[in-house]
């Protein structure tokens, strides 16, 4: 019976992989929604999530830049990067100063605790070399082969970890070794996203530019109990597993970004199906009605990834897998990545996009 249900789901998700650029856009942009305190500007962010109340919004940004690491001094900026916004876009709480190199994924569990991944490290770069440090350093091409070092780099003492915070900002749990690990069955190297099942099991997707391209499953106490995946294009293989979500049946959706697909698994890592009609997934959100929101921040970008597909947020129902709405990226001719990389939807149906290149959080409301 279970096999029949999985087959039925796979058939329902099966769609053409032709570009889905023409769905209507039923949303308008709420200009200037996110307002930061005086003297502060928004940095790059791929991390946006809805609070337990369905109204407030959590964002993890990168210290007004694309990294919290001061490249001249090697110091982490003492700026709180985890921000709670009220529905009007005002910051009402902040914490996490001096802890992160580059926050990447965020999740709020059913108790209201906030989980955030840090996907880079603070290892010094070789003399004369610029660019990002840590997990992203080897993957700047975004369309090139995702090769690079896996494991701790010389001098790395921070980063590549996952933090669990109370709603007041107290650290409740830390997953991973500071600076990263080369063991593919341990946490972490380039952790992209984190999500928590109703029973407390924790799932982490890792592998960004360099890394193990795996999903790690932990029990509620933070012990690894399962791992699956490797670099590849087949079922259950990944090329930059970038984002995670659960549907109402507890199935795990993995945004397999460089493979331009969303893969679906049960919580034991058994492959169920895949979807390509939602384009190149940087962020995923599934609401209580099993509507799927997928943010594509990279198609047709500087490295010409996924040609013919437009960047933006695609929306559809998991009942039939069809894309029924599309919020396009306004920066049509952007030379680099743009549009939302993270996506979340509040209880009223407003859509929020976290943007790396434009360094912004956009709010979209129904027209």
C-alpha atoms as one frame of an Amber mdcrd trajectory, in Angstrom:
protein
   0.000   0.000   0.000   2.820   2.396   0.918   4.526   1.696  -2.392   1.259
   2.423  -4.205   0.917   5.761  -2.418   4.488   6.729  -3.300   3.890   5.772
  -6.941   0.706   7.815  -7.018   2.559  10.811  -5.600   5.359  10.399  -8.124
   2.897  10.364 -11.011   1.142  13.449  -9.672   4.454  15.321  -9.442   5.638
  14.232 -12.885   5.629  17.332 -15.088   7.407  18.552 -18.178  10.746  20.216
 -17.510   9.983  22.939 -20.085  10.318  26.455 -18.617   7.357  27.592 -16.519
   7.715  31.338 -16.941   4.216  32.362 -17.993   2.046  31.772 -14.928   0.205
  34.908 -13.748   1.524  37.087 -10.936  -1.298  37.789  -8.447   0.998  39.734
  -6.072   2.322  43.267  -5.748   5.463  44.400  -3.931   5.011  46.178  -0.595
   7.678  48.835  -1.001  10.000  49.582   1.912   8.545  46.918   4.182  11.672
  45.944   6.156  12.843  48.878   8.303  16.096  48.610  10.261  17.173  50.795
  13.195  18.948  54.070  12.380  22.527  53.572  11.285  22.003  50.020  10.144
  21.512  48.588   6.660  20.324  45.193   5.500  22.996  42.779   4.354  22.704
  39.745   2.128  20.186  37.228   3.358  18.951  33.846   2.234  17.213  33.204
   5.560  13.582  34.189   6.148  11.015  32.316   8.242   7.597  32.789   9.851
   7.271  32.887  13.630   5.095  30.408  15.486   2.335  33.042  15.685   2.086
  33.166  11.882   2.521  36.945  11.892   6.049  37.919  12.899   8.982  37.319
  10.549  12.472  36.063  11.401  15.426  37.015   9.196  19.134  36.213   9.489
  21.264  38.725   7.576  25.020  39.124   7.071  26.015  42.242   9.001  25.109
  44.765   6.308  27.328  42.981   3.768  27.664  39.438   2.395  29.696  38.252
   5.371  30.087  39.127   9.043  33.827  38.471   8.831  36.089  41.524   8.672
  38.570  40.417   6.045  41.224  42.872   7.166  41.310  41.903  10.835  39.856
  38.397  10.782  37.324  39.483  13.392  33.595  38.793  13.329  31.507  41.949
  13.450  29.665  42.489  16.718  26.278  43.035  15.075  23.122  41.062  15.940
  22.196  39.202  12.773  19.011  37.373  13.781  16.127  39.819  13.533  12.445
  39.494  14.423  10.134  41.820  12.488   6.569  42.697  13.399   3.919  42.587
  10.624   4.593  46.251   9.819   8.289  45.557   9.157   9.794  46.956  12.364
  12.578  45.108  14.206  11.250  44.113  17.634  14.022  41.719  18.707  17.592
  40.931  17.655  20.443  38.690  18.812  23.336  36.568  17.535  26.065  39.237
  17.515  29.642  38.039  17.017  28.613  34.429  16.366  28.217  33.973  12.610
  30.434  34.160   9.550  27.526  33.953   7.104  24.076  32.810   8.272  22.375
  30.858   5.515  19.285  28.844   6.531  16.675  29.491   9.224  13.788  27.494
  10.712  11.296  28.050  13.540  10.149  24.858  15.275   6.755  24.229  16.882
   8.014  25.494  20.261   9.069  28.769  18.653  12.810  28.067  18.844  14.935
  29.483  16.037  17.490  27.353  14.187  20.159  29.017  12.020  22.982  27.558
   9.913  26.399  29.166   9.386  27.761  27.869   6.100  31.210  29.501   5.925
  34.354  29.612   8.085  36.951  32.139   9.207  40.026  30.509   7.653  42.498
  33.066   6.267  42.568  33.227   2.496  45.852  32.603   0.668  47.861  35.751
   0.043  46.592  37.764  -2.889  43.287  35.955  -3.099  39.892  37.586  -2.576
  36.323  36.396  -2.446  34.319  34.430   0.031  35.735  32.350   2.835  34.660
  28.851   3.688  31.935  26.798   2.079  31.279  29.209  -0.783  34.871  29.827
  -1.756  35.110  26.869  -4.090  31.740  27.331  -5.709  31.716  30.847  -7.076
  30.989  29.740 -10.638  27.612  28.325  -9.603  27.415  26.489 -12.890  30.850
  24.935 -12.708  31.647  21.574 -11.200  31.134  21.757  -7.430  34.627  20.633
  -6.536  36.731  21.927  -3.697  38.063  21.082  -0.270  35.799  19.166   2.081
  36.614  19.606   5.715  38.486  21.982   7.997  40.746  24.501   6.307  43.972
  25.703   7.919  43.218  28.371  10.483  39.456  27.796  10.596  38.200  28.101
  14.167  34.590  29.180  13.611  31.721  28.481  11.250  30.108  25.399   9.653
  27.711  24.967  12.554  23.987  24.946  13.285  22.567  26.833  16.266  19.286
  26.446  18.118  18.101  29.569  19.950  15.230  30.189  22.313  12.863  32.995
  21.225  14.825  35.287  23.564  18.155  34.445  21.937  19.613  31.924  24.380
  21.711  29.210  22.703  20.009  25.889  23.449  22.004  23.562  21.179  24.931
  23.670  18.771  25.489  21.089  16.046  28.884  20.628  14.461  32.558  21.243
  15.111  33.785  24.859  14.895  35.546  25.268  11.563  33.963  22.179   9.996
  34.610  18.472   9.627  35.643  16.225   6.738  33.616  13.259   7.992  30.580
  12.946   5.682  28.553  11.320   8.448  29.156  14.119  10.936  28.141  17.766
  11.109  29.071  19.894   9.368  30.746  21.363   6.331  28.795  24.077   4.513
  25.404  23.486   6.178  22.819  25.170   3.968  19.548  24.593   5.783  17.956
  22.955   8.813  14.450  21.722   9.619  12.886  19.906  12.578  10.243  17.166
  12.377   7.268  17.132  14.781   8.924  14.325  16.803  12.066  16.431  17.307
  14.302  14.792  14.689  16.585  17.344  13.034  17.565  17.397   9.353  20.506
  19.372   7.941  21.344  19.817   4.249  25.050  20.359   3.627  27.218  21.072
   0.605  27.558  24.575  -0.873  30.180  24.954  -3.577  32.276  22.455  -1.654
  31.034  19.885   0.772  29.570  16.452   1.136  26.230  16.951  -0.665  24.350
  15.010   1.978  21.354  15.128   4.259  22.106  14.462   7.928  19.393  13.284
  10.319  19.796  13.823  14.071  17.685  12.769  17.008  16.257  15.461  19.280
  19.433  15.389  21.389  21.665  16.233  18.428  23.106  12.774  17.718  23.477
  11.809  14.055  21.274   8.783  13.378  21.298   8.697   9.571  22.932  10.290
   6.529  22.268   9.931   2.828  23.313  11.375  -0.495  26.454  12.043  -2.483
  27.497  14.234  -5.395  25.595  13.172  -8.491  22.491  13.520 -10.619  20.631
  10.297  -9.841  17.769   9.758  -7.405  18.974  10.443  -3.878  22.114  12.177
  -5.135  22.683  15.914  -4.845  24.578  18.815  -6.304  24.182  21.512  -3.659
  21.166  20.527  -1.517  20.225  24.088  -0.687  16.884  24.101   1.151  14.438
  21.883   3.052  10.693  21.707   3.768   8.064  19.247   5.024   4.592  18.742
   3.592   1.516  17.870   5.668   2.297  14.150   5.366   5.806  14.573   6.755
   7.603  14.049   3.450  10.928  15.872   3.167  11.459  18.173   0.169  15.056
  18.975  -0.769  15.927  21.797  -3.142  18.712  20.183  -5.206  19.840  23.469
  -6.696  22.589  22.652  -9.183  20.488  19.754 -10.499  17.544  22.125 -11.090
  15.048  19.986  -9.211  13.211  19.365  -5.964  13.608  15.820  -4.629  11.108
  14.233  -2.242  11.972  11.660   0.455  10.429  10.003   3.451  12.112  10.769
   6.765  14.310   7.672   6.502  15.870   8.973   3.300  13.931   6.775   0.876
  13.491   8.485  -2.481   9.898   9.153  -3.576   9.935  11.520  -6.553  11.340
  14.694  -8.057   9.985  17.879  -9.617  11.698  20.077 -12.211   8.830  22.400
 -13.088   9.642  24.716 -10.155  12.993  25.628 -11.737  16.317  26.031  -9.916
  15.471  25.911  -6.183  17.310  28.206  -3.811  14.484  28.327  -1.258  11.379
  26.241  -0.494   8.314  26.870   1.652   5.220  24.669   2.025   2.148  26.137
   3.710  -0.515  24.320   5.732  -2.597  23.729   2.597   0.341  22.027   0.862
   0.967  24.894  -1.501   4.596  24.901  -2.595   6.622  28.110  -2.989  10.023
  27.791  -4.671  12.489  30.674  -4.983  14.852  30.668  -7.976  17.628  33.236
  -7.556  20.082  31.954 -10.162  18.557  30.954 -13.512  19.925  32.995 -16.433
  22.444  34.611 -14.075  26.065  35.602 -14.611  27.192  32.017 -15.274  24.148
  31.406 -17.517  22.659  28.683 -15.382  19.424  27.021 -16.465  18.974  28.995
 -19.669  15.419  29.764 -20.733  14.108  29.888 -17.163  13.347  33.175 -15.428
  14.285  33.969 -11.837  11.526  34.492  -9.300   9.139  32.654  -6.977   7.003
  29.860  -8.453   3.870  28.741  -6.642   1.835  25.569  -7.053  -0.140  22.893
  -5.251   1.370  19.580  -4.224  -1.929  17.944  -5.161  -1.100  18.095  -8.861
   2.371  19.686  -9.022   1.305  22.423 -11.437   2.835  25.892 -11.315  -0.115
  28.290 -11.011   1.565  31.602 -10.106   4.924  33.276 -10.637   6.410  36.343
  -8.920   9.151  37.389 -11.369  12.473  38.935 -10.443  12.234  42.666 -11.219
  15.978  42.761 -12.004  15.601  41.013 -15.350  19.080  41.909 -16.603  20.992
  41.357 -13.361  24.559  40.198 -13.998  24.673  38.105 -10.842  22.225  36.303
  -8.653  19.138  38.247  -7.724  15.524  37.647  -6.737  14.634  35.726  -3.603
  16.993  33.014  -2.376  14.883  32.290   0.693  11.079  32.325   0.793   8.403
  32.206   3.509   4.644  32.813   3.689   2.730  34.177   6.686  -0.715  33.120
   7.907  -2.364  35.890   5.872  -0.777  34.656   2.637   1.869  37.367   2.285
   5.056  36.117   0.624   8.529  37.165   1.816  11.695  36.856  -0.257  15.212
  37.021   1.218  17.696  38.326  -1.344  21.473  37.874  -1.399  22.535  40.088
  -4.308  20.144  43.006  -3.727  20.610  42.687   0.072  16.923  42.988   0.844
  13.829  41.321   2.248  10.826  41.850  -0.023   7.178  41.478   0.953   4.569
  40.516  -1.643   0.829  40.796  -0.984  -2.138  39.698  -3.077  -3.346  42.339
  -5.549
